[in-house]
CSV table of C-alpha atoms and ligand atoms in Angstrom, one decimal:
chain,number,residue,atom,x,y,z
A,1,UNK,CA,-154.3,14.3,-64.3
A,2,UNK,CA,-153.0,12.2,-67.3
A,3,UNK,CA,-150.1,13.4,-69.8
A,4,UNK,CA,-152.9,15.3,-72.3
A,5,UNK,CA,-154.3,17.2,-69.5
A,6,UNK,CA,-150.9,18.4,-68.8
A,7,UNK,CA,-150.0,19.5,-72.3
A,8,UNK,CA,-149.6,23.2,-73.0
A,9,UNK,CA,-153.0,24.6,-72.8
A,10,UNK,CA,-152.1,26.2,-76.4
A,11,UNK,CA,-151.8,22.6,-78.2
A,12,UNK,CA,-155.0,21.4,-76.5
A,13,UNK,CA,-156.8,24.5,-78.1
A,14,UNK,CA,-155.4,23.8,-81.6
A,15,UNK,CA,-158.5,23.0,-83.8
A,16,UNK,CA,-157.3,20.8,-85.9
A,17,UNK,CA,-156.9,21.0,-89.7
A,18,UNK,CA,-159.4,19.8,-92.1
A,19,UNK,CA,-158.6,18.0,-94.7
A,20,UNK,CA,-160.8,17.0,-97.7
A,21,UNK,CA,-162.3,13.7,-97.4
A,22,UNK,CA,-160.0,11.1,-98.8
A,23,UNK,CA,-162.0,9.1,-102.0
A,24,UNK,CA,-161.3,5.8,-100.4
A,25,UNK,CA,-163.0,7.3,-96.5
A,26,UNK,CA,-166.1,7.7,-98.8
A,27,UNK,CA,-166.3,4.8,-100.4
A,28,UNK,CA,-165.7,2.7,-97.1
A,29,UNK,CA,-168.7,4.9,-95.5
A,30,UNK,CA,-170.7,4.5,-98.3
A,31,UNK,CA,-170.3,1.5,-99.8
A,32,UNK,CA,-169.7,3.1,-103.7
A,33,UNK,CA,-167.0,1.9,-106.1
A,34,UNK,CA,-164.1,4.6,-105.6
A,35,UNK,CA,-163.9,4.9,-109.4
A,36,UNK,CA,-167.4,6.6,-109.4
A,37,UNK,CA,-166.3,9.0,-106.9
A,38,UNK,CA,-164.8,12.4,-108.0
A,39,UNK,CA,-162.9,14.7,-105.6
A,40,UNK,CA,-162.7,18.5,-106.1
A,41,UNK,CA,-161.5,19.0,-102.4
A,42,UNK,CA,-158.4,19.5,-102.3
A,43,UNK,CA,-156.7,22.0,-105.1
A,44,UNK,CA,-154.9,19.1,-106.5
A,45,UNK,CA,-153.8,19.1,-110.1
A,46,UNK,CA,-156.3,16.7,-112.3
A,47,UNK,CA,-153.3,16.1,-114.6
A,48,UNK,CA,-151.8,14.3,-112.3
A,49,UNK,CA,-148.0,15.1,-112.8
A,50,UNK,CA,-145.6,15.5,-115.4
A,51,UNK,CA,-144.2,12.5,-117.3
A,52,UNK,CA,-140.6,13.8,-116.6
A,53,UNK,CA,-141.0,14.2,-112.6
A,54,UNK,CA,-142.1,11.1,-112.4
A,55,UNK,CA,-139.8,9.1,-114.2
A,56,UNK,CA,-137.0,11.3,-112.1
A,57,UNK,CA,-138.7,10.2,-109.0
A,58,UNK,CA,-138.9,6.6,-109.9
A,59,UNK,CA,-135.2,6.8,-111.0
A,60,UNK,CA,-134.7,7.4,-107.3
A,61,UNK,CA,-136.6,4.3,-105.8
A,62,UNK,CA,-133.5,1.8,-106.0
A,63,UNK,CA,-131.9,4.2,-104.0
A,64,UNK,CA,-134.2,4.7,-101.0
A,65,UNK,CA,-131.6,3.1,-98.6
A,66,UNK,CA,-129.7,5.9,-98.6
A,67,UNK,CA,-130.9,9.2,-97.1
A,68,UNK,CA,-131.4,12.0,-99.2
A,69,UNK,CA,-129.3,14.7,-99.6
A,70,UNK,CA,-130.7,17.2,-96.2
A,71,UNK,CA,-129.0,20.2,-98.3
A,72,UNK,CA,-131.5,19.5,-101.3
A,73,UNK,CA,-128.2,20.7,-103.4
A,74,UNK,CA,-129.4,20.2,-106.6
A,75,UNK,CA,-132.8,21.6,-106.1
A,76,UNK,CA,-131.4,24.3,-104.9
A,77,UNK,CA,-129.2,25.0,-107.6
A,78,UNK,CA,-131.7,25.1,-110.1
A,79,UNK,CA,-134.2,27.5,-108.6
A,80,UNK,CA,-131.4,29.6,-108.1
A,81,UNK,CA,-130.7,29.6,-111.5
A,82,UNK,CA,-134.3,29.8,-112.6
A,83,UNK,CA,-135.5,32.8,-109.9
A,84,UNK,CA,-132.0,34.5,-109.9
A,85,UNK,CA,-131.7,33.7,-106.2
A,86,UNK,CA,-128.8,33.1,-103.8
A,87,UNK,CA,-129.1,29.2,-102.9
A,88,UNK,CA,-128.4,30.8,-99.3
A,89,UNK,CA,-131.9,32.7,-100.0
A,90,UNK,CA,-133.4,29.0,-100.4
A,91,UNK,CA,-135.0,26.8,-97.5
A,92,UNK,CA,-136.7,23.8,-98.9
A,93,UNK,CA,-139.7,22.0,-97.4
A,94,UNK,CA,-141.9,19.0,-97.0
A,95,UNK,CA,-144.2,21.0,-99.2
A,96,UNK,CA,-144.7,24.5,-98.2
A,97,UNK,CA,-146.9,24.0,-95.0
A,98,UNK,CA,-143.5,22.6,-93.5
A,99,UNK,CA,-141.6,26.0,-94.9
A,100,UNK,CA,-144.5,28.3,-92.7
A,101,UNK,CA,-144.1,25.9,-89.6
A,102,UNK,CA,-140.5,26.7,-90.0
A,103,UNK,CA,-141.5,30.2,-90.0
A,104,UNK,CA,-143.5,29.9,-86.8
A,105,UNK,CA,-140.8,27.8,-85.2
A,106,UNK,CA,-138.2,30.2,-86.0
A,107,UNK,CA,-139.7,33.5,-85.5
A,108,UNK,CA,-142.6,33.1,-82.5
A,109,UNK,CA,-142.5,32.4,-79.3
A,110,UNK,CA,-145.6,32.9,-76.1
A,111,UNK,CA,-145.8,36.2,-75.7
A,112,UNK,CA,-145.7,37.3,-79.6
A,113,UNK,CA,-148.3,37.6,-82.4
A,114,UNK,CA,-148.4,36.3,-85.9
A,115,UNK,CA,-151.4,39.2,-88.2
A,116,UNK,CA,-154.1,37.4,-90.7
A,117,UNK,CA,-157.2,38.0,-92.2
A,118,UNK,CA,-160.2,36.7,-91.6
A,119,UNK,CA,-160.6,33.4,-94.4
A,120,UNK,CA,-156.9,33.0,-94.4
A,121,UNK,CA,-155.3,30.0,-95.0
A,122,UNK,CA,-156.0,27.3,-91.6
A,123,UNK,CA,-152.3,26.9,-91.1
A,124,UNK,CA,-151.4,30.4,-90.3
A,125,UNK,CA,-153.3,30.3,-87.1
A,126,UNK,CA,-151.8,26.4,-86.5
A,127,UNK,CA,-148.4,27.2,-87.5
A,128,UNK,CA,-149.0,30.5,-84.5
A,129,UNK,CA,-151.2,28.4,-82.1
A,130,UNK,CA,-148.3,25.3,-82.1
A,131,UNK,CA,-145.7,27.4,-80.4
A,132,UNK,CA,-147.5,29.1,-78.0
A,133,UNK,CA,-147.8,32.3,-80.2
A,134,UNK,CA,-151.1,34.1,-80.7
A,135,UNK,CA,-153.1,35.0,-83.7
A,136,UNK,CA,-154.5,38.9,-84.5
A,137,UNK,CA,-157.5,38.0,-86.8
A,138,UNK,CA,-158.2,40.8,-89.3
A,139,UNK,CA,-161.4,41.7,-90.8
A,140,UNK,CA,-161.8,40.3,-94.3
A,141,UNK,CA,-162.6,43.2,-96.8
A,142,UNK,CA,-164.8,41.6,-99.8
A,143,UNK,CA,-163.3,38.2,-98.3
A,144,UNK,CA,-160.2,39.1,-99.5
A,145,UNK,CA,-157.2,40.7,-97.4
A,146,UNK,CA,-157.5,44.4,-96.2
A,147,UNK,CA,-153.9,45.6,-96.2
A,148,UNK,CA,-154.5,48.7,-94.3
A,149,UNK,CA,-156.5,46.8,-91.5
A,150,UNK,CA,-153.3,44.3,-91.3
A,151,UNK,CA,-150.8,47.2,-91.2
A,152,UNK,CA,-153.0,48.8,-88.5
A,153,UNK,CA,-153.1,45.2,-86.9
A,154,UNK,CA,-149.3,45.0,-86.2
A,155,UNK,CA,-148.9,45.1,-82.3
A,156,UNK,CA,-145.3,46.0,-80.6
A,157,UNK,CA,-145.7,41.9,-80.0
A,158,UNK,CA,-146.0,41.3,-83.7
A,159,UNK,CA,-143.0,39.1,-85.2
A,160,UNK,CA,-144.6,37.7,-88.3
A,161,UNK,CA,-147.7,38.7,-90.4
A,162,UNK,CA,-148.8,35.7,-93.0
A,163,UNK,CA,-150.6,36.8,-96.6
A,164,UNK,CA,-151.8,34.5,-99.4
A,165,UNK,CA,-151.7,35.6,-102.8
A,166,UNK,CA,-154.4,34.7,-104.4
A,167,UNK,CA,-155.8,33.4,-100.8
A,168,UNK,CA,-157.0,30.1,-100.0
A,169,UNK,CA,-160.0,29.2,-99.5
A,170,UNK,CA,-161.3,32.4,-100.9
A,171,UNK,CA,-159.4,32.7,-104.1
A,172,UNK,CA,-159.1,36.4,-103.9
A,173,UNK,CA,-156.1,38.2,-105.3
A,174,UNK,CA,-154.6,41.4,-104.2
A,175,UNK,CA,-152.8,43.5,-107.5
A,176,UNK,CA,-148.6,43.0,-106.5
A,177,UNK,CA,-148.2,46.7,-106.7
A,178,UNK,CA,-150.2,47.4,-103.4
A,179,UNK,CA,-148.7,44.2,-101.5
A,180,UNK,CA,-145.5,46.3,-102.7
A,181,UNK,CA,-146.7,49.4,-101.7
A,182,UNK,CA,-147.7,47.8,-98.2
A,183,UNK,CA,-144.1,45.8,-97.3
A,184,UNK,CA,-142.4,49.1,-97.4
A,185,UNK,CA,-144.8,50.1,-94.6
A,186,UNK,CA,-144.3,47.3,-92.6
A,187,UNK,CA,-141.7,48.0,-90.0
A,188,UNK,CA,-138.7,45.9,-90.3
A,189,UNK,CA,-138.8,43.8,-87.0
A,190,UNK,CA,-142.0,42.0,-88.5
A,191,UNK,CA,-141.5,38.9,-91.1
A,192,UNK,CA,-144.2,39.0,-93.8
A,193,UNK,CA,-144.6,35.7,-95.3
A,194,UNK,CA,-146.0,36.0,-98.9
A,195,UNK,CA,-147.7,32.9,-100.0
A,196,UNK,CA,-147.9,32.0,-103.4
A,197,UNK,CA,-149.2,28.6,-103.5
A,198,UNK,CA,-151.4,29.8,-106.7
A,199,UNK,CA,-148.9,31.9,-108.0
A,200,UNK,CA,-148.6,29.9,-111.3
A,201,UNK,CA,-152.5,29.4,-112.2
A,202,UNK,CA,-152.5,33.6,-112.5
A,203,UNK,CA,-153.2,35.2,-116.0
A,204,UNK,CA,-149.7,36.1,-117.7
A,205,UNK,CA,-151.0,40.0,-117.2
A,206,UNK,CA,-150.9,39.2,-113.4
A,207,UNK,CA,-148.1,37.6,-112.6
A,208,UNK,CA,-145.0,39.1,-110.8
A,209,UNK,CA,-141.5,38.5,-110.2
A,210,UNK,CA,-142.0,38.9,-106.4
A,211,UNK,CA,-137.8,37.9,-106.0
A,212,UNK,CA,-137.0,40.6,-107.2
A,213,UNK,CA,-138.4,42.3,-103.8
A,214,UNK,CA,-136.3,40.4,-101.3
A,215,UNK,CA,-133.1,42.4,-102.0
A,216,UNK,CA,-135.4,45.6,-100.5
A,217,UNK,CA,-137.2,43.6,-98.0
A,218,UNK,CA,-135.0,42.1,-95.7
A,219,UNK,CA,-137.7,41.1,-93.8
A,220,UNK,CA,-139.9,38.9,-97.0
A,221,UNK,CA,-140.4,35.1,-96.9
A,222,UNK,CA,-142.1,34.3,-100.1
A,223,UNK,CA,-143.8,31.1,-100.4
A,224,UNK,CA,-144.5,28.8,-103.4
A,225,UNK,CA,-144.6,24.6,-103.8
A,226,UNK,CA,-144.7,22.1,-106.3
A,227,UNK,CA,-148.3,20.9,-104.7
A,228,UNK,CA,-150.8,22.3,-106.8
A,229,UNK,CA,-149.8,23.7,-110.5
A,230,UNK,CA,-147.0,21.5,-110.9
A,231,UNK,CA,-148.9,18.4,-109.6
A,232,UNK,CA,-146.8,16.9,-106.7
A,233,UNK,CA,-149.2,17.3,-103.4
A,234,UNK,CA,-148.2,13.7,-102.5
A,235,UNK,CA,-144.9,13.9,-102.4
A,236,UNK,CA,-144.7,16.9,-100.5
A,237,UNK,CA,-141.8,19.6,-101.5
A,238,UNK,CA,-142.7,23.4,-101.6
A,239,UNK,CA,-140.0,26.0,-100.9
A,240,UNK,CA,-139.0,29.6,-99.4
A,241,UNK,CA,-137.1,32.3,-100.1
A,242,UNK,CA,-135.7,35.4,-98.1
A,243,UNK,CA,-133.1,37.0,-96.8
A,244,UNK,CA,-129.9,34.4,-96.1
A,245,UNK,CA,-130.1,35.5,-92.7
A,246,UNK,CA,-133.8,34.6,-91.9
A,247,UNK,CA,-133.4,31.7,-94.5
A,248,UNK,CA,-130.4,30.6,-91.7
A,249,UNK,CA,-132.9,30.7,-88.7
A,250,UNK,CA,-135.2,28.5,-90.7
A,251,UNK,CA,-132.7,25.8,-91.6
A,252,UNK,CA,-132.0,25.5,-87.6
A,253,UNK,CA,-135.0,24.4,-86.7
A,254,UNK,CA,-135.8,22.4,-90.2
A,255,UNK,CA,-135.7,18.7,-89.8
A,256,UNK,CA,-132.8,17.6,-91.7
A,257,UNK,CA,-133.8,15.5,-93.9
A,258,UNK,CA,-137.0,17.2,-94.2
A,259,UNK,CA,-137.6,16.5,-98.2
A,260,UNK,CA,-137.0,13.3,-99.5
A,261,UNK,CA,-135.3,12.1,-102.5
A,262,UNK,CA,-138.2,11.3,-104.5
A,263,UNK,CA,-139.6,14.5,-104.3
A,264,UNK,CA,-136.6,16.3,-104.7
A,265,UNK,CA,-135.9,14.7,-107.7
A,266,UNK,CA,-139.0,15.2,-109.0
A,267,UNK,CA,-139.1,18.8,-108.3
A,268,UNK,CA,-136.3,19.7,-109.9
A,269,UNK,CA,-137.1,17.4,-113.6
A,270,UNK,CA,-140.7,19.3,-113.0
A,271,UNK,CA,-139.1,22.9,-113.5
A,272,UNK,CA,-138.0,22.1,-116.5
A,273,UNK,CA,-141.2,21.0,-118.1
A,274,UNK,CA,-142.8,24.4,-118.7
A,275,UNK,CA,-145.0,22.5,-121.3
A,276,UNK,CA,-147.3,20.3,-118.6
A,277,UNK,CA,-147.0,23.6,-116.9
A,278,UNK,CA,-148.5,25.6,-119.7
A,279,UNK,CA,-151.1,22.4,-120.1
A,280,UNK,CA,-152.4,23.0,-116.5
A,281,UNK,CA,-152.9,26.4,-116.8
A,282,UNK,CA,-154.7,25.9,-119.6
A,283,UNK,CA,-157.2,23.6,-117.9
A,284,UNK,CA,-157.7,25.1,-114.8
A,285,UNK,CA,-158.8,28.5,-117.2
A,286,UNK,CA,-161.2,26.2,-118.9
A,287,UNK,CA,-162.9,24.5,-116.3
A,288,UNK,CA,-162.8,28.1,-113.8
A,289,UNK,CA,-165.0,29.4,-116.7
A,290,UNK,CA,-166.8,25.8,-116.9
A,291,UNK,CA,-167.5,26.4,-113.1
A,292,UNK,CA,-168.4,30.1,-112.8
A,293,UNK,CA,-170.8,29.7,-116.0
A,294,UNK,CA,-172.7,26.8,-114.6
A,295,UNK,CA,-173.3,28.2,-111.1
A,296,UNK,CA,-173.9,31.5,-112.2
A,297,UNK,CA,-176.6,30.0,-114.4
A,298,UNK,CA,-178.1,28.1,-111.3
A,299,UNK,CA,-178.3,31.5,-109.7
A,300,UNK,CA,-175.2,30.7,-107.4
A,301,UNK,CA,-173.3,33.6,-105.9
A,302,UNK,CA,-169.5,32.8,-106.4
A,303,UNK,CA,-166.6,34.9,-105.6
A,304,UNK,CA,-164.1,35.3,-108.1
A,305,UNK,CA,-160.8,33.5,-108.2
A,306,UNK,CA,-157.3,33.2,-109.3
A,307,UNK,CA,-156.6,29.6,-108.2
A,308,UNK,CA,-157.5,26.5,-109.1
A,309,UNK,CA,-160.6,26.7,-107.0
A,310,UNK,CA,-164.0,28.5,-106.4
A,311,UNK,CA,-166.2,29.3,-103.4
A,312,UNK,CA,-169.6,28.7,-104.1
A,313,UNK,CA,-172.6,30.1,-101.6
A,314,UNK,CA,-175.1,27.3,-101.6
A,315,UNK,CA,-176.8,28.3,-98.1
A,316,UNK,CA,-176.7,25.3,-95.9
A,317,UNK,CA,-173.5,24.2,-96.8
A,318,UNK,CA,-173.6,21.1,-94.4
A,319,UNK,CA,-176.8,19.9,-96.1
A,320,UNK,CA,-175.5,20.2,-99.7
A,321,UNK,CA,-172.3,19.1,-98.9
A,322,UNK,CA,-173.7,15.6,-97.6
A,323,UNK,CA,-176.0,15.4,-100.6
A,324,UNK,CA,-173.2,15.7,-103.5
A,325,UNK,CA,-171.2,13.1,-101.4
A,326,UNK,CA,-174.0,10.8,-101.8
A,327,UNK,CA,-173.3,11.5,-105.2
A,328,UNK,CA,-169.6,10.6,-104.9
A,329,UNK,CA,-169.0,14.4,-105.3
A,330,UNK,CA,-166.6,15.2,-102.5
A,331,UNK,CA,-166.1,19.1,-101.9
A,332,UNK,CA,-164.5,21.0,-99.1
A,333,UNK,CA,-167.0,22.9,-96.6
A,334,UNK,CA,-165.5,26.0,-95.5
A,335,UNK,CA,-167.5,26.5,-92.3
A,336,UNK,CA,-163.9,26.4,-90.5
A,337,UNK,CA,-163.1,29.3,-92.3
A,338,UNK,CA,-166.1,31.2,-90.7
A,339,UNK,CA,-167.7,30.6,-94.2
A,340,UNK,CA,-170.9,28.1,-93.3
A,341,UNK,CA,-172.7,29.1,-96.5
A,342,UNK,CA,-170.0,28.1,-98.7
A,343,UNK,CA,-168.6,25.1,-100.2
A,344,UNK,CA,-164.7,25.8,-102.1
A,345,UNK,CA,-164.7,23.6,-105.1
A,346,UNK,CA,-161.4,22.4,-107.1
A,347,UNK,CA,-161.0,22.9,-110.6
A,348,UNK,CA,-160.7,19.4,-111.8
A,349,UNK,CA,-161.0,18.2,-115.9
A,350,UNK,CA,-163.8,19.1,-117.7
A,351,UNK,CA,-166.0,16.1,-117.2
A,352,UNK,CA,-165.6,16.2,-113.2
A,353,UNK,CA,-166.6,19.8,-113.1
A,354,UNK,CA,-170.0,18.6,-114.9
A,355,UNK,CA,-170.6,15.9,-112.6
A,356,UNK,CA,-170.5,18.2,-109.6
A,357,UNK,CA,-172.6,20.3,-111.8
A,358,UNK,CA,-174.9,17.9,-112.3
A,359,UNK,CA,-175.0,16.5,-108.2
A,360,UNK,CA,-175.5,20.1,-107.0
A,361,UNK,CA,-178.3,20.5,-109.8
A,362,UNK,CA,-180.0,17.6,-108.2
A,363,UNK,CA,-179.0,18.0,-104.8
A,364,UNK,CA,-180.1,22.0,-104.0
B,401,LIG,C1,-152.1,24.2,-100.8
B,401,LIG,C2,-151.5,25.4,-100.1
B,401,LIG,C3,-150.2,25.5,-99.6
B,401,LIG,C4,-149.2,24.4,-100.0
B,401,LIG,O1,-149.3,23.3,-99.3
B,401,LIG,P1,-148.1,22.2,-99.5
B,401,LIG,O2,-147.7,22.0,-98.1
B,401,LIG,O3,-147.0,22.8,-100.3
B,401,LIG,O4,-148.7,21.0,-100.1
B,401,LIG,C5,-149.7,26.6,-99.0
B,401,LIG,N1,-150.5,27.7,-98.9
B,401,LIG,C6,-151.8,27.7,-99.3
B,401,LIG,C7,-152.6,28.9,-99.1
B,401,LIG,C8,-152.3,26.6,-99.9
B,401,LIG,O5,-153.6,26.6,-100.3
């Protein structure tokens, strides 16, 4: 017997996240020059980041003696003012993975149950599986969430049920009204997290000011980070918002000085720049039409998004997916996501979507 045997059997049966492949991993395994290589794996933003966050975060650097400030006051302050939130309603995190950890931490224990669909986001079952919980995997409906299969999924064990809107890896997107229609059928004694990762890449027509829900649902986490739209995956800052009770439970087991004071800073200067905001969006509509045109016109099934990314059902995923990165193209395979015929593709600027265009035209 060594110490790993002897870890909770629950850890030792964590299958661990996937990342996507790092451009510098491929170029090490296969000898290319990194600048050749473009990587649509990981929903990042191909703007990079706004001028204004970055200069806030740099602003920071001389500082990085000190730690940061484990309230994230500032922050705080300005989403309240922005959402029309409490700041007590506000838990930050080291992006929002950390904030649904926090959930897990807070609100499972063995013996409970976290609810998610089939193709749900990989650390809803992590963030479950880490503290002994266990997960209640729903059918997908279309690939997409079934609310009425998750309501009828809640066990007397149930303490937290996990939704993405629009849903990653899949990309599909449930209208607000019947997730509304849904948390008031929810019993109270179960959290629902609501995910918006994507929230900013939807259409104008489909967006929704989900805060304004938390004052009836006392039992609503809603997530949302500064990872993916607003360009900041690498610093790592992302964000929840409840009920100041719940929001109180989740700042007891938060590390504290779980954000750090680049990030923060450049969280809050990247609020205020709607403009790169408005840029992104813009671009990600663009290329998502780039995408969907050119595998529809290679006769590839895709399933229709609201993110910044697009599954794609090339058949033998495994095969493909080592072709294009022999190309330099690096995807994400989804066969973790019980989706082996897939491969989930980022939106990334115009000319990176016609070089993975262009590998998978060769490659197939
Ligand atoms: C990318 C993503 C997140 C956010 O990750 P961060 O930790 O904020 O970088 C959360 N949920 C989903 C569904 C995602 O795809």
């Amino acid at each position: 017997m060594n110490c790993c045997d002897l870890a909770p059997p629950h850890v030792r049966a964590i299958a661990p996240y996937l990342p996507g492949k790092p451009i510098a991993e491929l170029a090490r395994e296969l000898g290319l020059d990194e600048a050749g290589i473009v990587k649509l794996a990981s929903n990042e933003n191909p703007l990079g980041l706004s001028p204004r966050a970055l200069a806030a975060a740099q602003d920071t650097l001389h500082d990085m003696a000190l730690y940061p400030d484990g309230a994230g006051f500032a922050l705080k302050a300005r989403l309240s003012a922005k959402l029309a939130v409490d700041p007590a309603q506000i838990v930050l995190g080291n992006g929002s993975n950390d904030v649904l950890d926090m959930v897990a931490r807070a609100f499972l224990a063995p013996g409970t149950s976290s609810v998610f669909s089939q193709h749900a986001f990989a650390v809803y079952p992590i963030a479950t599986q880490t503290v002994g919980a266990y997960g209640v995997v729903v059918p997908a409906n279309n690939y997409g969430h079934d609310l009425a299969a998750m309501r009828a999924a809640i066990r007397d064990d149930t303490r937290v049920l996990w939704i993405a809107n629009p849903n990653n890896p899949t990309g599909t997107f449930l209208p607000w009204a019947e997730i509304e229609a849904f948390l008031a059928t929810v019993p109270r004694q179960v959290l629902v997290v609501l995910d918006e990762a994507y929230g900013e890449y939807l259409p104008e027509t489909e967006r929704c000011d989900t805060t304004a829900w938390l004052a009836r649902f006392p039992n609503l986490v809603v997530t949302r980070t500064f990872s993916k739209a607003y360009g900041l995956a690498g610093l790592r800052v992302g964000y929840g918002l409840g009920h100041p009770d719940v929001i109180d439970l989740m700042n007891r087991v938060r590390q504290p000085f779980n954000v750090n004071a680049p990030a923060l800073a450049a969280a809050e200067a990247a609020l205020d720049d709607s403009d790169f905001l408005a840029r992104s969006h813009a671009l990600n509509t663009a290329g998502m039409a780039q995408l969907v045109a050119g595998l529809g016109g290679m006769g590839i099934e895709t399933v229709p998004s609201r993110g910044n990314f697009l599954l794609a059902r090339v058949g033998d995923a495994a095969r493909v997916n080592t072709a294009l990165l022999k190309c330099g193209v690096i995807v994400r395979p989804v066969a973790n996501y019980g989706l082996p015929e897939f491969l989930r593709v980022s939106v990334g600027l115009a000319a990176q979507n016609a070089r993975f265009l262009d590998a998978l035209r060769a490659c197939r």
